[in-house]
mmCIF file with all atom_site columns, C-alpha atoms in Angstrom:
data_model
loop_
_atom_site.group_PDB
_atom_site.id
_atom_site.type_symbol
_atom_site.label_atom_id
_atom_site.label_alt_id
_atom_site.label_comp_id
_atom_site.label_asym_id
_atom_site.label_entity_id
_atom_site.label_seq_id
_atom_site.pdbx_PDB_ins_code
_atom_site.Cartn_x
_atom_site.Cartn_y
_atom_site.Cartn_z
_atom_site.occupancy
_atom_site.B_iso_or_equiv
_atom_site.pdbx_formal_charge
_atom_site.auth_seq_id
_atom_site.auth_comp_id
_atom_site.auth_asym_id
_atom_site.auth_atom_id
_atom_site.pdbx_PDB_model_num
ATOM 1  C CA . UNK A 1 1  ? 15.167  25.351  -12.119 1.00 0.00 ? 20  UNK A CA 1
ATOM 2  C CA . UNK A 1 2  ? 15.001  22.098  -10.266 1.00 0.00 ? 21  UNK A CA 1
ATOM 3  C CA . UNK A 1 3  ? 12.069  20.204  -9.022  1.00 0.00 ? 22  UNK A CA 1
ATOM 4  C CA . UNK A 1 4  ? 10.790  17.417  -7.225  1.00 0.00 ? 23  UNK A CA 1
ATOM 5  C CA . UNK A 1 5  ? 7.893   14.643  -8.462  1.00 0.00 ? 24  UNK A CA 1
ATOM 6  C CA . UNK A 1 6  ? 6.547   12.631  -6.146  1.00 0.00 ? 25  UNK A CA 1
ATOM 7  C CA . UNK A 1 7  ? 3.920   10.372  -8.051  1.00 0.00 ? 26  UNK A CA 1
ATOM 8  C CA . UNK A 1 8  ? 1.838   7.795   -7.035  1.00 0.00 ? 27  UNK A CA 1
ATOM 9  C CA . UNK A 1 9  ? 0.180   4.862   -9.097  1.00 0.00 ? 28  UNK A CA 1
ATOM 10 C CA . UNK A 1 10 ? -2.463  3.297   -7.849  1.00 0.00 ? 29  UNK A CA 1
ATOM 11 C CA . UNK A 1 11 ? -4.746  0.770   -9.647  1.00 0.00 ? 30  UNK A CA 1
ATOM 12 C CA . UNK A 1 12 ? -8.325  1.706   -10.677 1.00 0.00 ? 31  UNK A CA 1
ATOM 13 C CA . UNK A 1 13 ? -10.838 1.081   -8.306  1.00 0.00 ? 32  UNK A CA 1
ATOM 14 C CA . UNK A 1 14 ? -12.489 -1.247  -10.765 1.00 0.00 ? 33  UNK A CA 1
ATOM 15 C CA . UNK A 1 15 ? -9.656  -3.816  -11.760 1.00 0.00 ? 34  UNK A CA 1
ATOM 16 C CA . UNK A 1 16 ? -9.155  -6.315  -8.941  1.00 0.00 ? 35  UNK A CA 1
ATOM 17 C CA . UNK A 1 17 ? -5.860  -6.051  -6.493  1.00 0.00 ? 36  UNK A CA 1
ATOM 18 C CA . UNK A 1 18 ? -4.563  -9.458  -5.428  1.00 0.00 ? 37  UNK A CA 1
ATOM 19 C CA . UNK A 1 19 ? -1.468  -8.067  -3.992  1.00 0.00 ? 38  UNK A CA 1
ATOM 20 C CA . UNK A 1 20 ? -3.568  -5.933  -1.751  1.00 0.00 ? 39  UNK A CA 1
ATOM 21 C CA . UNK A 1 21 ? -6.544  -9.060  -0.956  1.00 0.00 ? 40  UNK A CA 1
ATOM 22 C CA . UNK A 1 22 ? -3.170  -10.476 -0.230  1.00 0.00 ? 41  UNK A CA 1
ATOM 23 C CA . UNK A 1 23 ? -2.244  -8.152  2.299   1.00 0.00 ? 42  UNK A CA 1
ATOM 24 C CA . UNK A 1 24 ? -5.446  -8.180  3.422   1.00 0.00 ? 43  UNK A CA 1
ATOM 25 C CA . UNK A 1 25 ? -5.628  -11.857 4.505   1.00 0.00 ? 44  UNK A CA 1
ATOM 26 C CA . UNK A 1 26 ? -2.248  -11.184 6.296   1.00 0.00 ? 45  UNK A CA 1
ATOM 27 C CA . UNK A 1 27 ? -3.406  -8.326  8.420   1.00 0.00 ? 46  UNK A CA 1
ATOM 28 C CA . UNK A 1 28 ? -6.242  -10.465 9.327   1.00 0.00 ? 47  UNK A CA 1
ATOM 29 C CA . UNK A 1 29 ? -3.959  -13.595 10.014  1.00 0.00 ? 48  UNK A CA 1
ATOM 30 C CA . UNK A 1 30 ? -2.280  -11.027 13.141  1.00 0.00 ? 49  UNK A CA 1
ATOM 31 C CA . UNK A 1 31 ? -5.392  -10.138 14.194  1.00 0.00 ? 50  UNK A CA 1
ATOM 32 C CA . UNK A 1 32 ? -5.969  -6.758  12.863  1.00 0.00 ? 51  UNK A CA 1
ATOM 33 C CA . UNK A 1 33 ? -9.368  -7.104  11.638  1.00 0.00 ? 52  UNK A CA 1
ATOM 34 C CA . UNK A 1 34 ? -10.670 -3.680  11.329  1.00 0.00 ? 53  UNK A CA 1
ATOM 35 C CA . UNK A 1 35 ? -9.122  -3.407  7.529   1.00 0.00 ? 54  UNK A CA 1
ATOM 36 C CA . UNK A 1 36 ? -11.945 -2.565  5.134   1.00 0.00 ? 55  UNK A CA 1
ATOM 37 C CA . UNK A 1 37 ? -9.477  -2.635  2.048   1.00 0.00 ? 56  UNK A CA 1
ATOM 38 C CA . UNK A 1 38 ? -6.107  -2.267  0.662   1.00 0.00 ? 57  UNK A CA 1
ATOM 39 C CA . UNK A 1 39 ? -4.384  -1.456  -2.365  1.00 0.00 ? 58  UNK A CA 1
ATOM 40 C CA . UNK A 1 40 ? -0.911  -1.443  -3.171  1.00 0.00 ? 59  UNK A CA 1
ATOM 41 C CA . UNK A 1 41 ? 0.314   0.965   -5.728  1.00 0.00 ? 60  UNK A CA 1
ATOM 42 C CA . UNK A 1 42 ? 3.732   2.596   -6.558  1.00 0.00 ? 61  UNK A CA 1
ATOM 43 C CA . UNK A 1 43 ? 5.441   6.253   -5.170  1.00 0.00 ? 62  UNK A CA 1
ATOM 44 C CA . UNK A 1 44 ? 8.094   7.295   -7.565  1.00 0.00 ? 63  UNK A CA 1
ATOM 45 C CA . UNK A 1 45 ? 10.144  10.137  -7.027  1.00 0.00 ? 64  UNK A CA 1
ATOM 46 C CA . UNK A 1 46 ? 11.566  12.196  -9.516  1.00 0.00 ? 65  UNK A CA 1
ATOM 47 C CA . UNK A 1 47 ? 14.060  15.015  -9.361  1.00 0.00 ? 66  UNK A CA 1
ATOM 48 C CA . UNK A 1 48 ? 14.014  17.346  -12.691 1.00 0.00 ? 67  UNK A CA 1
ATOM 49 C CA . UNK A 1 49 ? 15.455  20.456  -14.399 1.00 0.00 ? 68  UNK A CA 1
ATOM 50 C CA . UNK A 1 50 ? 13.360  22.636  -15.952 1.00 0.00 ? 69  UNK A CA 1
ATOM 51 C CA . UNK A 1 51 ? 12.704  26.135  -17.003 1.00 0.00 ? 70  UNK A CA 1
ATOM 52 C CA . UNK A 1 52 ? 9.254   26.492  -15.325 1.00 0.00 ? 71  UNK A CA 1
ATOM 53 C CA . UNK A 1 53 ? 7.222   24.847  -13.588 1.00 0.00 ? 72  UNK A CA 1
ATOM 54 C CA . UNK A 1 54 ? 4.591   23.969  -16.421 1.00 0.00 ? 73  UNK A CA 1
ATOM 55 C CA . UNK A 1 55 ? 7.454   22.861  -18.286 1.00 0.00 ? 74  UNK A CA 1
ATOM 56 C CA . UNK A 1 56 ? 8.424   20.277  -15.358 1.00 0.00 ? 75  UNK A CA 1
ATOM 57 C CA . UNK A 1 57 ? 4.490   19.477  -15.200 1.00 0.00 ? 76  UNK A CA 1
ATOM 58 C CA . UNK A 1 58 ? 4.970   18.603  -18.805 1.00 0.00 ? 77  UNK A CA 1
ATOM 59 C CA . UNK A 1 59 ? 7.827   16.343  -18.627 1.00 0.00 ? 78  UNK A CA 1
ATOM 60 C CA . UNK A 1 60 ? 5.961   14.940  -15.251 1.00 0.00 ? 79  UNK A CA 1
ATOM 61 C CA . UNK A 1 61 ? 2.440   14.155  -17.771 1.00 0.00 ? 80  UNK A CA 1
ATOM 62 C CA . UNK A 1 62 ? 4.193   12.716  -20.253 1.00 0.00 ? 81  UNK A CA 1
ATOM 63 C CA . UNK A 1 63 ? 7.095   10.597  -17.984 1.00 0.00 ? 82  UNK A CA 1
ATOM 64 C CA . UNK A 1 64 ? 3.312   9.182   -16.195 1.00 0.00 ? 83  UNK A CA 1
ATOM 65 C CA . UNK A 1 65 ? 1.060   8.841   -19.254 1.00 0.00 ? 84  UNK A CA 1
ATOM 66 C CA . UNK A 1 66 ? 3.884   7.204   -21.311 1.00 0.00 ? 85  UNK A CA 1
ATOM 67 C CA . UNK A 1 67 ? 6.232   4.979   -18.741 1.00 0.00 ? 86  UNK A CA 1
ATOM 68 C CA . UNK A 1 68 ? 5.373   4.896   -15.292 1.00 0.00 ? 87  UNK A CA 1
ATOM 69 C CA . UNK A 1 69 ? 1.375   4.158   -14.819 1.00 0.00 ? 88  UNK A CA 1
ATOM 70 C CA . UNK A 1 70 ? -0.090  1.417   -17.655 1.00 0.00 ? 89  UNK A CA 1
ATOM 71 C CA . UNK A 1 71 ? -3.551  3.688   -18.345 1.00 0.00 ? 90  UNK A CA 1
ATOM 72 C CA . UNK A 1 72 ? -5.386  0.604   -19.047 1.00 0.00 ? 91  UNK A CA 1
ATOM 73 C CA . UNK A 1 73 ? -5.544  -0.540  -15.636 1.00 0.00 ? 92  UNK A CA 1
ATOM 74 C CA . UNK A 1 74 ? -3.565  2.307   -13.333 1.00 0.00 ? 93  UNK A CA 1
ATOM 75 C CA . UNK A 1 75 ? -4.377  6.182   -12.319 1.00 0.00 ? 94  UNK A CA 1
ATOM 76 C CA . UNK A 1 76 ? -1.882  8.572   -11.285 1.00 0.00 ? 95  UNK A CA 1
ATOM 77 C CA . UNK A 1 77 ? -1.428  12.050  -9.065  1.00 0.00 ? 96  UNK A CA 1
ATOM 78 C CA . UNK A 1 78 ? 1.684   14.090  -8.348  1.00 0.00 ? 97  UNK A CA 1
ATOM 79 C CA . UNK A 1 79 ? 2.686   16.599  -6.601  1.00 0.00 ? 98  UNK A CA 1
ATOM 80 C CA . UNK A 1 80 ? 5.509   18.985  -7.701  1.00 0.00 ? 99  UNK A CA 1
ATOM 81 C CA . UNK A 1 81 ? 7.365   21.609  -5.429  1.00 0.00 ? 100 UNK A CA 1
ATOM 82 C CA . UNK A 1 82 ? 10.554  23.627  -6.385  1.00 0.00 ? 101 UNK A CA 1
ATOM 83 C CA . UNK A 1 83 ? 13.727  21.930  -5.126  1.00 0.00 ? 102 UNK A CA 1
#
């Protein structure tokens, strides 16, 4: 069966963004001032074979908790759908 990941990493609320206080400072710069807070993160999208669906939520966990998203300071969420 085939199936598609799409993940997003996003840093913990607690650890400090600079790229997005970056951001931030720009949006204000044009004038858009209404911008309480931004983060920037990562979407990754994965396309997999597997033989079920827990099996592709498997390789999904582990390609997340082991590669993609550094636990220390990032969280993670997926969705997966059947290609």
């Amino acid at each position: 069966m085939k199936f598609i990941a799409e993940i997003n990493v996003m840093p913990q609320k607690e650890i400090l963004d600079p790229q997005g206080k970056a951001v931030k400072l720009g949006l204000h710069n044009l004038g858009i001032d209404d911008v309480s807070d931004v983060r920037i993160g990562k979407h990754i999208t994965l396309a997999l074979d597997a033989d079920s669906e827990a099996a592709a939520q498997q390789q999904v966990e582990t390609a997340c908790s082991k590669l993609l998203a550094n636990m220390i300071m990032e969280d993670y969420t997926y969705s997966l759908k059947e290609a």
